[in-house]
Amino acid sequence: MKPPPFDYIRPNTLAEGLELIGKYGADARILAGGQSLIAMLNMRVAAPKLLIDINGLTDEAYIRDDGDAIAIGCATRQAVLERWPTLAQRLPLIAKALPYVGHAQTRSRGTVCGSIAHADPSSELPLCLALLDGQVVLRNRRRSRTVPARDFFSGVLQTTRLDDEMITEIRLPVPPGNTGAAFNEMAIRHGDFAIIAVGALVDTTHVRVAIGGGDDFPVVKRLPLSGEAALQEALNDLAWSLDCQDDLHATATYRRHLIRVLGQRTIEEAIACRS
Amino acid sequence: MPILSAGQRHKITVTLNGEERTGHAEPRMLLSDFLRHELGATGTHVGCEHGVCGACTIKLDGQPTRSCLTLAVQVDGSQLETVEGLGASDGSLGVLQDCFRRHFALQCGFCTAGILMSLDTYLRDQPNAGEDDLRALLSGHICRCTGYTPIIAAALEAAEILRARELQPEQRGPDV
């Protein structure tokens, strides 16, 4: 349970960091908060030759309100976003989901972008990014590209980030004022990996519901709000459409059950807090 | 900064509980091992080494941090606080430690150092923390002895004592 050997460097600027990831590519990993990566190193799931520690990039630790979206830099810690004074007003979904992200003791160091880069199928922030239809800004030495969440996650712990790229920012669209948001998850212990996580955004006619833990990455579905029976039917179809798996924590059957029950509950909560 | 190579030990200087300390670490050395093996600060315990159990929690620049999910090379120049810093210099227990003792909030003690460091930070930031807040905070720790109830009782009492202390100077009024 100790990491394999690796070289280490701590760039002082984003340009330096991009030079390094450009030069070392797949041999290197970006170390942000380390709350997933160091655990993976300790378990020897990952064995990079070089760690590029971006904790020195203080200019990238920002939360910027662009009006229609909130931009979050790659060095912004989850605890900082959690304490951002207008979070509940601007991004109520994130305000509701963040307390489920790890524990206070890991959010203090874990970054928002790092959690998205890690792309765990059951983790909360990738689910929120997908549900909000957010974007990931990827940069290499020469250019920057903006990828919508639906094109970013490609499998379990897999994304479409290229080897010479680094996530420099994510953008979370601010939903219209009359949107209701809710988030729930079932885990063995509060803050542990979700067996199933559900987020919902409702407007006057439809609900966007996102499921984490049911498939290789978060799945988002838009459903009409046309009565309880129709919604239950739609959630049942959604549950069966996912590739739910048995594991140590839960059976696939239980996961589908949670999608139906927690899905219903989350949508009802989102409707109730619609303004 | 140059690349620190994997096979070499690099000099790391930290302020540990107010005292400047220096040790050496390869890039892969975890902060938890650096504290214990390089600096001899064995009050910080190592449980799961993947951030789940919370036994290794310390304060890094004032924030609760899993020392098993942090590298020693990352903390060069940082302020670290560990359980060794909670008591007074004469060896008497700090407020939180004393409450733990009175409420039997520990049995084997393995998880205790981490829990104390989490609570110490939390009660500093949230002096009015209630039971629900404390239970949410403790979800970041595993204790297999106590069932958590005595830990909550100890933390609530410590919060009360700390609040009273904060108020004292005002309550005392001017010396006439």
Tab-separated table of C-alpha atoms in Angstrom:
chain	number	residue	atom	x	y	z
A	1	MET	CA	0.000	0.000	0.000
A	2	LYS	CA	2.797	2.414	-0.873
A	3	PRO	CA	3.073	4.174	-4.241
A	4	PRO	CA	5.518	2.834	-6.814
A	5	PRO	CA	8.469	5.191	-7.524
A	6	PHE	CA	7.864	8.275	-9.642
A	7	ASP	CA	9.564	11.587	-10.382
A	8	TYR	CA	7.860	14.711	-9.111
A	9	ILE	CA	7.656	18.300	-10.263
A	10	ARG	CA	5.656	21.282	-9.106
A	11	PRO	CA	5.291	23.907	-11.860
A	12	ASN	CA	4.669	27.502	-10.817
A	13	THR	CA	2.641	28.541	-13.846
A	14	LEU	CA	0.002	26.967	-16.047
A	15	ALA	CA	2.286	27.420	-19.086
A	16	GLU	CA	4.987	25.385	-17.347
A	17	GLY	CA	2.450	22.700	-16.475
A	18	LEU	CA	1.253	22.511	-20.076
A	19	GLU	CA	4.876	22.249	-21.305
A	20	LEU	CA	5.434	19.331	-18.953
A	21	ILE	CA	2.267	17.404	-19.845
A	22	GLY	CA	3.094	18.063	-23.510
A	23	LYS	CA	6.569	16.657	-23.089
A	24	TYR	CA	5.780	13.617	-20.932
A	25	GLY	CA	2.232	12.824	-22.141
A	26	ALA	CA	0.964	9.400	-21.088
A	27	ASP	CA	3.960	8.873	-18.770
A	28	ALA	CA	2.797	11.738	-16.589
A	29	ARG	CA	-0.242	12.339	-14.412
A	30	ILE	CA	-1.528	15.635	-13.107
A	31	LEU	CA	-1.618	15.701	-9.311
A	32	ALA	CA	-4.270	18.130	-8.089
A	33	GLY	CA	-5.861	17.396	-4.689
A	34	GLY	CA	-4.638	13.808	-4.860
A	35	GLN	CA	-7.725	12.442	-3.120
A	36	SER	CA	-8.285	9.876	-5.883
A	37	LEU	CA	-4.883	9.747	-7.566
A	38	ILE	CA	-2.775	9.076	-4.469
A	39	ALA	CA	-5.203	6.373	-3.362
A	40	MET	CA	-4.777	4.822	-6.838
A	41	LEU	CA	-0.989	5.086	-6.522
A	42	ASN	CA	-1.101	3.529	-3.051
A	43	MET	CA	-3.112	0.632	-4.454
A	44	ARG	CA	-0.839	0.577	-7.500
A	45	VAL	CA	-3.739	0.912	-9.890
A	46	ALA	CA	-1.766	3.782	-11.446
A	47	ALA	CA	2.005	3.901	-11.933
A	48	PRO	CA	3.002	7.096	-13.777
A	49	LYS	CA	6.679	7.937	-14.307
A	50	LEU	CA	6.119	11.595	-13.403
A	51	LEU	CA	3.660	13.471	-11.228
A	52	ILE	CA	3.009	17.082	-12.207
A	53	ASP	CA	1.739	18.746	-9.029
A	54	ILE	CA	-0.531	21.691	-9.884
A	55	ASN	CA	-1.077	22.777	-6.282
A	56	GLY	CA	1.287	25.688	-6.908
A	57	LEU	CA	-0.921	27.168	-9.646
A	58	THR	CA	-2.691	29.598	-7.355
A	59	ASP	CA	-3.995	31.639	-10.329
A	60	GLU	CA	-6.025	28.586	-11.378
A	61	ALA	CA	-7.850	28.351	-8.043
A	62	TYR	CA	-10.791	30.505	-9.109
A	63	ILE	CA	-14.582	30.503	-9.252
A	64	ARG	CA	-15.779	32.991	-11.873
A	65	ASP	CA	-19.412	33.944	-12.386
A	66	ASP	CA	-19.844	34.572	-16.126
A	67	GLY	CA	-23.581	35.224	-15.796
A	68	ASP	CA	-24.870	32.270	-17.795
A	69	ALA	CA	-22.299	29.852	-16.370
A	70	ILE	CA	-19.891	29.414	-13.476
A	71	ALA	CA	-16.288	28.697	-14.458
A	72	ILE	CA	-14.125	26.753	-12.020
A	73	GLY	CA	-10.345	26.587	-12.390
A	74	CYS	CA	-8.296	23.410	-12.157
A	75	ALA	CA	-6.805	24.222	-8.763
A	76	THR	CA	-10.102	25.085	-7.032
A	77	ARG	CA	-10.739	22.871	-4.060
A	78	GLN	CA	-14.153	21.331	-3.402
A	79	ALA	CA	-14.282	22.928	0.068
A	80	VAL	CA	-13.756	26.367	-1.472
A	81	LEU	CA	-16.671	25.842	-3.861
A	82	GLU	CA	-18.746	24.517	-0.950
A	83	ARG	CA	-18.142	27.782	0.939
A	84	TRP	CA	-18.689	30.037	-2.103
A	85	PRO	CA	-21.355	32.458	-0.770
A	86	THR	CA	-23.679	32.388	-3.823
A	87	LEU	CA	-23.428	28.648	-4.534
A	88	ALA	CA	-26.912	27.726	-3.270
A	89	GLN	CA	-28.436	30.538	-5.301
A	90	ARG	CA	-26.476	30.066	-8.551
A	91	LEU	CA	-25.941	26.305	-8.607
A	92	PRO	CA	-28.362	24.702	-6.146
A	93	LEU	CA	-27.675	21.239	-7.595
A	94	ILE	CA	-23.974	21.542	-6.756
A	95	ALA	CA	-24.781	22.911	-3.296
A	96	LYS	CA	-26.913	19.818	-2.670
A	97	ALA	CA	-24.432	17.327	-4.136
A	98	LEU	CA	-21.160	18.606	-2.629
A	99	PRO	CA	-21.799	17.339	0.911
A	100	TYR	CA	-21.898	13.826	-0.608
A	101	VAL	CA	-18.479	14.231	-2.276
A	102	GLY	CA	-16.087	12.264	-0.068
A	103	HIS	CA	-15.838	13.682	3.425
A	104	ALA	CA	-15.067	17.142	4.820
A	105	GLN	CA	-11.540	15.846	5.392
A	106	THR	CA	-11.083	15.038	1.680
A	107	ARG	CA	-13.028	18.000	0.243
A	108	SER	CA	-10.550	20.276	2.031
A	109	ARG	CA	-7.918	19.169	-0.462
A	110	GLY	CA	-9.762	17.488	-3.341
A	111	THR	CA	-10.373	19.652	-6.391
A	112	VAL	CA	-13.524	19.997	-8.491
A	113	CYS	CA	-11.721	19.411	-11.793
A	114	GLY	CA	-9.703	16.533	-10.339
A	115	SER	CA	-12.860	14.646	-9.469
A	116	ILE	CA	-14.114	15.167	-13.023
A	117	ALA	CA	-10.767	14.089	-14.501
A	118	HIS	CA	-10.896	10.899	-12.411
A	119	ALA	CA	-14.314	10.046	-13.925
A	120	ASP	CA	-15.456	7.525	-11.364
A	121	PRO	CA	-18.834	6.180	-12.564
A	122	SER	CA	-20.438	6.710	-9.162
A	123	SER	CA	-18.962	10.066	-8.233
A	124	GLU	CA	-21.106	13.122	-7.785
A	125	LEU	CA	-19.324	15.925	-9.626
A	126	PRO	CA	-19.164	14.137	-13.012
A	127	LEU	CA	-22.900	13.442	-12.597
A	128	CYS	CA	-23.596	17.124	-11.898
A	129	LEU	CA	-21.450	18.222	-14.841
A	130	ALA	CA	-23.406	15.902	-17.131
A	131	LEU	CA	-26.793	16.879	-15.693
A	132	LEU	CA	-26.098	20.607	-15.995
A	133	ASP	CA	-24.839	20.026	-19.552
A	134	GLY	CA	-21.533	21.568	-18.532
A	135	GLN	CA	-18.289	21.812	-20.420
A	136	VAL	CA	-14.710	20.800	-19.855
A	137	VAL	CA	-11.922	23.065	-21.095
A	138	LEU	CA	-8.890	21.039	-22.183
A	139	ARG	CA	-5.596	22.651	-23.082
A	140	ASN	CA	-2.314	21.538	-24.464
A	141	ARG	CA	0.731	23.658	-25.308
A	142	ARG	CA	-0.780	25.015	-28.496
A	143	ARG	CA	-4.527	25.151	-28.246
A	144	SER	CA	-7.582	24.979	-26.077
A	145	ARG	CA	-10.769	23.036	-26.804
A	146	THR	CA	-14.091	22.942	-25.030
A	147	VAL	CA	-15.788	19.564	-24.735
A	148	PRO	CA	-19.405	19.096	-23.596
A	149	ALA	CA	-19.806	16.648	-20.717
A	150	ARG	CA	-21.628	14.134	-22.928
A	151	ASP	CA	-18.516	13.842	-25.114
A	152	PHE	CA	-16.052	13.854	-22.228
A	153	PHE	CA	-16.764	10.685	-20.252
A	154	SER	CA	-16.002	7.580	-22.287
A	155	GLY	CA	-15.866	4.694	-19.798
A	156	VAL	CA	-15.023	3.651	-16.240
A	157	LEU	CA	-12.275	6.125	-15.198
A	158	GLN	CA	-11.918	6.953	-18.910
A	159	THR	CA	-12.310	10.295	-20.633
A	160	THR	CA	-11.586	11.747	-24.054
A	161	ARG	CA	-8.746	13.891	-22.687
A	162	LEU	CA	-5.680	13.410	-24.868
A	163	ASP	CA	-2.315	12.498	-23.342
A	164	ASP	CA	-0.836	15.964	-23.840
A	165	GLU	CA	-3.876	17.781	-22.466
A	166	MET	CA	-4.874	19.000	-19.085
A	167	ILE	CA	-8.270	20.105	-17.762
A	168	THR	CA	-7.835	23.792	-17.048
A	169	GLU	CA	-11.446	24.721	-16.302
A	170	ILE	CA	-14.965	23.410	-16.134
A	171	ARG	CA	-18.042	25.463	-16.899
A	172	LEU	CA	-21.332	24.806	-15.182
A	173	PRO	CA	-24.349	26.506	-16.822
A	174	VAL	CA	-26.642	28.307	-14.409
A	175	PRO	CA	-30.152	26.850	-14.880
A	176	PRO	CA	-33.091	29.229	-15.521
A	177	GLY	CA	-34.678	30.711	-12.414
A	178	ASN	CA	-37.734	28.453	-12.344
A	179	THR	CA	-35.689	25.231	-12.246
A	180	GLY	CA	-35.928	22.908	-9.260
A	181	ALA	CA	-32.856	20.867	-8.332
A	182	ALA	CA	-32.382	17.856	-6.098
A	183	PHE	CA	-29.701	15.266	-5.421
A	184	ASN	CA	-29.719	11.993	-3.497
A	185	GLU	CA	-27.537	8.962	-3.189
A	186	MET	CA	-27.378	5.656	-1.400
A	187	ALA	CA	-24.004	4.605	-0.005
A	188	ILE	CA	-22.827	2.181	2.678
A	189	ARG	CA	-21.594	5.102	4.777
A	190	HIS	CA	-22.259	8.812	4.164
A	191	GLY	CA	-19.541	10.075	1.825
A	192	ASP	CA	-18.568	6.654	0.517
A	193	PHE	CA	-18.875	5.741	-3.128
A	194	ALA	CA	-22.511	5.824	-4.134
A	195	ILE	CA	-24.246	2.561	-4.988
A	196	ILE	CA	-26.609	4.758	-6.959
A	197	ALA	CA	-26.624	8.557	-7.130
A	198	VAL	CA	-29.469	10.547	-8.664
A	199	GLY	CA	-29.674	14.200	-9.631
A	200	ALA	CA	-32.731	15.933	-11.059
A	201	LEU	CA	-33.476	19.320	-12.622
A	202	VAL	CA	-37.104	20.128	-13.320
A	203	ASP	CA	-38.726	22.925	-15.260
A	204	THR	CA	-42.460	23.337	-15.858
A	205	THR	CA	-42.818	20.494	-18.362
A	206	HIS	CA	-39.812	18.194	-18.144
A	207	VAL	CA	-37.272	16.668	-15.817
A	208	ARG	CA	-33.643	15.996	-16.611
A	209	VAL	CA	-32.532	13.121	-14.454
A	210	ALA	CA	-28.970	11.831	-14.135
A	211	ILE	CA	-27.986	8.455	-12.723
A	212	GLY	CA	-24.525	7.662	-11.331
A	213	GLY	CA	-23.284	4.193	-10.427
A	214	GLY	CA	-25.627	2.427	-12.852
A	215	ASP	CA	-23.367	2.394	-15.887
A	216	ASP	CA	-19.791	3.178	-16.970
A	217	PHE	CA	-20.408	6.923	-16.631
A	218	PRO	CA	-23.291	9.200	-15.613
A	219	VAL	CA	-26.353	8.815	-17.826
A	220	VAL	CA	-28.730	11.739	-18.374
A	221	LYS	CA	-32.294	11.369	-19.579
A	222	ARG	CA	-34.964	14.001	-20.271
A	223	LEU	CA	-38.438	12.851	-19.301
A	224	PRO	CA	-41.811	14.602	-19.623
A	225	LEU	CA	-43.616	15.414	-16.389
A	226	SER	CA	-46.864	13.678	-17.263
A	227	GLY	CA	-48.105	12.118	-14.062
A	228	GLU	CA	-46.726	9.747	-11.476
A	229	ALA	CA	-47.530	6.504	-13.300
A	230	ALA	CA	-45.823	7.628	-16.506
A	231	LEU	CA	-42.795	8.805	-14.549
A	232	GLN	CA	-42.500	5.488	-12.728
A	233	GLU	CA	-42.722	3.693	-16.042
A	234	ALA	CA	-40.022	5.938	-17.529
A	235	LEU	CA	-37.719	5.413	-14.527
A	236	ASN	CA	-38.219	1.663	-14.810
A	237	ASP	CA	-37.271	1.808	-18.494
A	238	LEU	CA	-34.258	3.942	-17.617
A	239	ALA	CA	-33.185	1.450	-14.931
A	240	TRP	CA	-33.342	-1.454	-17.398
A	241	SER	CA	-31.535	0.520	-20.099
A	242	LEU	CA	-28.398	0.815	-17.941
A	243	ASP	CA	-25.698	-1.809	-17.619
A	244	CYS	CA	-26.140	-2.262	-13.845
A	245	GLN	CA	-23.636	-4.715	-12.361
A	246	ASP	CA	-23.452	-6.924	-9.271
A	247	ASP	CA	-20.554	-6.129	-6.955
A	248	LEU	CA	-19.590	-6.497	-3.295
A	249	HIS	CA	-21.839	-3.630	-2.242
A	250	ALA	CA	-25.049	-4.295	-4.149
A	251	THR	CA	-26.692	-6.454	-6.764
A	252	ALA	CA	-27.785	-5.164	-10.164
A	253	THR	CA	-31.383	-5.803	-9.059
A	254	TYR	CA	-30.916	-3.538	-6.040
A	255	ARG	CA	-29.327	-0.866	-8.208
A	256	ARG	CA	-32.352	-0.887	-10.528
A	257	HIS	CA	-34.603	-0.727	-7.474
A	258	LEU	CA	-32.695	2.343	-6.254
A	259	ILE	CA	-32.989	4.036	-9.643
A	260	ARG	CA	-36.769	3.635	-9.466
A	261	VAL	CA	-37.212	4.615	-5.801
A	262	LEU	CA	-34.469	7.209	-5.388
A	263	GLY	CA	-35.258	8.548	-8.861
A	264	GLN	CA	-38.898	9.135	-7.937
A	265	ARG	CA	-37.975	10.700	-4.611
A	266	THR	CA	-35.365	13.004	-6.150
A	267	ILE	CA	-37.695	14.205	-8.884
A	268	GLU	CA	-40.413	14.896	-6.305
A	269	GLU	CA	-37.927	16.894	-4.228
A	270	ALA	CA	-36.852	18.869	-7.285
A	271	ILE	CA	-40.479	19.672	-8.120
A	272	ALA	CA	-41.104	20.759	-4.535
A	273	CYS	CA	-38.249	23.284	-4.600
A	274	ARG	CA	-39.095	24.679	-8.048
A	275	SER	CA	-39.730	28.387	-7.595
B	1	MET	CA	11.516	23.955	-9.717
B	2	PRO	CA	13.590	21.068	-11.136
B	3	ILE	CA	12.217	17.537	-11.378
B	4	LEU	CA	12.741	15.651	-8.124
B	5	SER	CA	13.928	12.227	-9.173
B	6	ALA	CA	12.293	9.049	-7.940
B	7	GLY	CA	15.361	7.347	-6.495
B	8	GLN	CA	16.670	10.263	-4.470
B	9	ARG	CA	15.784	11.561	-1.051
B	10	HIS	CA	14.974	15.244	-0.986
B	11	LYS	CA	15.219	17.626	1.929
B	12	ILE	CA	11.835	18.639	3.367
B	13	THR	CA	11.430	21.320	6.023
B	14	VAL	CA	8.120	21.804	7.783
B	15	THR	CA	6.797	23.524	10.870
B	16	LEU	CA	5.416	20.724	12.998
B	17	ASN	CA	3.341	21.889	15.953
B	18	GLY	CA	5.161	25.199	15.935
B	19	GLU	CA	8.658	23.739	15.678
B	20	GLU	CA	10.777	23.723	12.528
B	21	ARG	CA	11.685	20.166	11.551
B	22	THR	CA	13.655	18.752	8.655
B	23	GLY	CA	13.685	15.293	7.129
B	24	HIS	CA	14.295	13.589	3.813
B	25	ALA	CA	11.866	11.880	1.469
B	26	GLU	CA	11.724	10.233	-1.933
B	27	PRO	CA	8.872	11.669	-4.042
B	28	ARG	CA	6.768	8.590	-3.346
B	29	MET	CA	6.955	8.901	0.442
B	30	LEU	CA	3.544	9.576	1.972
B	31	LEU	CA	3.249	12.397	4.473
B	32	SER	CA	1.993	9.884	7.056
B	33	ASP	CA	5.225	7.873	6.724
B	34	PHE	CA	7.328	11.035	6.720
B	35	LEU	CA	5.786	12.111	10.028
B	36	ARG	CA	6.225	8.732	11.640
B	37	HIS	CA	9.502	7.458	10.225
B	38	GLU	CA	11.436	10.624	9.433
B	39	LEU	CA	10.239	12.965	12.169
B	40	GLY	CA	9.370	10.342	14.787
B	41	ALA	CA	5.895	11.826	15.285
B	42	THR	CA	4.109	8.529	15.780
B	43	GLY	CA	0.949	10.026	17.246
B	44	THR	CA	-0.486	10.070	13.721
B	45	HIS	CA	-1.718	6.578	12.940
B	46	VAL	CA	-1.879	4.792	9.603
B	47	GLY	CA	-4.903	2.647	8.838
B	48	CYS	CA	-6.149	2.039	5.320
B	49	GLU	CA	-3.736	4.186	3.284
B	50	HIS	CA	-6.403	5.107	0.783
B	51	GLY	CA	-8.194	7.906	2.534
B	52	VAL	CA	-11.169	5.979	3.861
B	53	CYS	CA	-10.511	5.306	7.556
B	54	GLY	CA	-9.406	8.787	8.662
B	55	ALA	CA	-6.837	7.613	11.249
B	56	CYS	CA	-4.029	9.640	9.603
B	57	THR	CA	-5.929	12.952	9.492
B	58	ILE	CA	-3.766	15.949	10.444
B	59	LYS	CA	-3.926	19.699	9.885
B	60	LEU	CA	-2.027	20.992	6.863
B	61	ASP	CA	-1.884	24.796	6.789
B	62	GLY	CA	-4.908	24.780	9.078
B	63	GLN	CA	-7.079	22.434	7.007
B	64	PRO	CA	-7.940	18.823	7.871
B	65	THR	CA	-5.972	16.574	5.532
B	66	ARG	CA	-5.448	12.871	5.023
B	67	SER	CA	-1.708	12.502	5.474
B	68	CYS	CA	-1.850	9.182	3.570
B	69	LEU	CA	-3.191	11.001	0.494
B	70	THR	CA	-0.510	13.668	0.577
B	71	LEU	CA	3.133	13.329	-0.414
B	72	ALA	CA	5.912	14.537	1.852
B	73	VAL	CA	7.456	16.483	-1.061
B	74	GLN	CA	4.224	18.474	-1.356
B	75	VAL	CA	4.421	19.945	2.130
B	76	ASP	CA	7.905	21.494	2.089
B	77	GLY	CA	7.523	24.843	3.837
B	78	SER	CA	4.050	24.056	5.222
B	79	GLN	CA	2.564	24.272	8.690
B	80	LEU	CA	1.600	20.861	10.064
B	81	GLU	CA	-0.315	20.169	13.219
B	82	THR	CA	-0.682	16.697	14.657
B	83	VAL	CA	-2.122	15.188	17.824
B	84	GLU	CA	1.165	15.818	19.611
B	85	GLY	CA	0.350	19.533	19.451
B	86	LEU	CA	-3.049	19.330	21.168
B	87	GLY	CA	-1.869	19.049	24.762
B	88	ALA	CA	-0.189	21.799	26.757
B	89	SER	CA	3.606	21.940	27.012
B	90	ASP	CA	3.444	20.658	30.618
B	91	GLY	CA	1.907	17.425	29.331
B	92	SER	CA	-1.659	18.157	30.444
B	93	LEU	CA	-4.470	17.328	28.034
B	94	GLY	CA	-6.142	19.836	25.746
B	95	VAL	CA	-9.878	20.569	26.164
B	96	LEU	CA	-10.943	18.111	23.479
B	97	GLN	CA	-8.606	15.385	24.730
B	98	ASP	CA	-9.834	15.845	28.277
B	99	CYS	CA	-13.468	15.538	27.149
B	100	PHE	CA	-12.593	12.367	25.244
B	101	ARG	CA	-11.103	10.923	28.412
B	102	ARG	CA	-14.082	11.811	30.575
B	103	HIS	CA	-16.644	10.476	28.096
B	104	PHE	CA	-14.758	7.258	27.300
B	105	ALA	CA	-14.672	8.438	23.691
B	106	LEU	CA	-11.833	6.064	22.909
B	107	GLN	CA	-11.036	2.472	23.647
B	108	CYS	CA	-8.179	1.093	21.562
B	109	GLY	CA	-7.234	4.613	20.476
B	110	PHE	CA	-6.210	3.760	16.936
B	111	CYS	CA	-8.655	6.155	15.268
B	112	THR	CA	-8.455	8.795	17.992
B	113	ALA	CA	-5.609	10.991	16.752
B	114	GLY	CA	-7.324	11.527	13.407
B	115	ILE	CA	-10.712	12.211	14.976
B	116	LEU	CA	-9.190	14.719	17.403
B	117	MET	CA	-7.521	16.613	14.546
B	118	SER	CA	-10.763	16.715	12.530
B	119	LEU	CA	-12.769	17.908	15.521
B	120	ASP	CA	-10.138	20.425	16.540
B	121	THR	CA	-10.407	22.089	13.116
B	122	TYR	CA	-14.167	21.803	12.948
B	123	LEU	CA	-14.859	23.299	16.370
B	124	ARG	CA	-12.523	26.177	15.505
B	125	ASP	CA	-14.555	26.931	12.355
B	126	GLN	CA	-18.001	25.923	13.658
B	127	PRO	CA	-18.089	26.667	17.375
B	128	ASN	CA	-21.865	26.093	17.479
B	129	ALA	CA	-21.747	22.680	15.802
B	130	GLY	CA	-24.644	20.416	16.737
B	131	GLU	CA	-24.955	16.655	16.830
B	132	ASP	CA	-25.969	16.319	13.158
B	133	ASP	CA	-22.986	18.376	11.991
B	134	LEU	CA	-20.651	16.335	14.138
B	135	ARG	CA	-22.078	13.048	12.865
B	136	ALA	CA	-21.570	14.210	9.271
B	137	LEU	CA	-17.988	15.164	10.114
B	138	LEU	CA	-17.352	11.810	11.792
B	139	SER	CA	-18.484	10.009	8.633
B	140	GLY	CA	-14.919	10.724	7.545
B	141	HIS	CA	-13.566	8.435	10.271
B	142	ILE	CA	-13.966	4.799	11.175
B	143	CYS	CA	-14.061	3.801	14.845
B	144	ARG	CA	-14.704	0.129	15.573
B	145	CYS	CA	-14.793	0.404	19.371
B	146	THR	CA	-17.010	3.192	20.605
B	147	GLY	CA	-20.068	3.214	18.362
B	148	TYR	CA	-19.412	6.975	18.019
B	149	THR	CA	-21.960	8.042	20.669
B	150	PRO	CA	-19.363	8.858	23.352
B	151	ILE	CA	-17.290	10.714	20.712
B	152	ILE	CA	-20.288	12.921	19.934
B	153	ALA	CA	-20.876	13.535	23.652
B	154	ALA	CA	-17.225	14.471	24.153
B	155	ALA	CA	-17.232	16.800	21.145
B	156	LEU	CA	-20.433	18.541	22.254
B	157	GLU	CA	-19.015	19.125	25.706
B	158	ALA	CA	-15.724	20.377	24.297
B	159	ALA	CA	-17.643	22.780	22.052
B	160	GLU	CA	-19.489	24.116	25.081
B	161	ILE	CA	-16.293	24.615	27.081
B	162	LEU	CA	-14.551	26.294	24.147
B	163	ARG	CA	-17.510	28.619	23.576
B	164	ALA	CA	-17.514	29.597	27.250
B	165	ARG	CA	-13.801	30.351	27.069
B	166	GLU	CA	-14.285	32.528	24.022
B	167	LEU	CA	-16.882	34.555	25.898
B	168	GLN	CA	-14.904	34.982	29.087
B	169	PRO	CA	-12.928	38.154	28.337
B	170	GLU	CA	-16.119	40.096	27.560
B	171	GLN	CA	-17.954	38.660	30.528
B	172	ARG	CA	-15.139	39.561	32.867
B	173	GLY	CA	-15.505	43.246	32.127
B	174	PRO	CA	-12.837	45.815	32.946
B	175	ASP	CA	-10.742	45.508	36.088
B	176	VAL	CA	-11.706	48.370	38.325
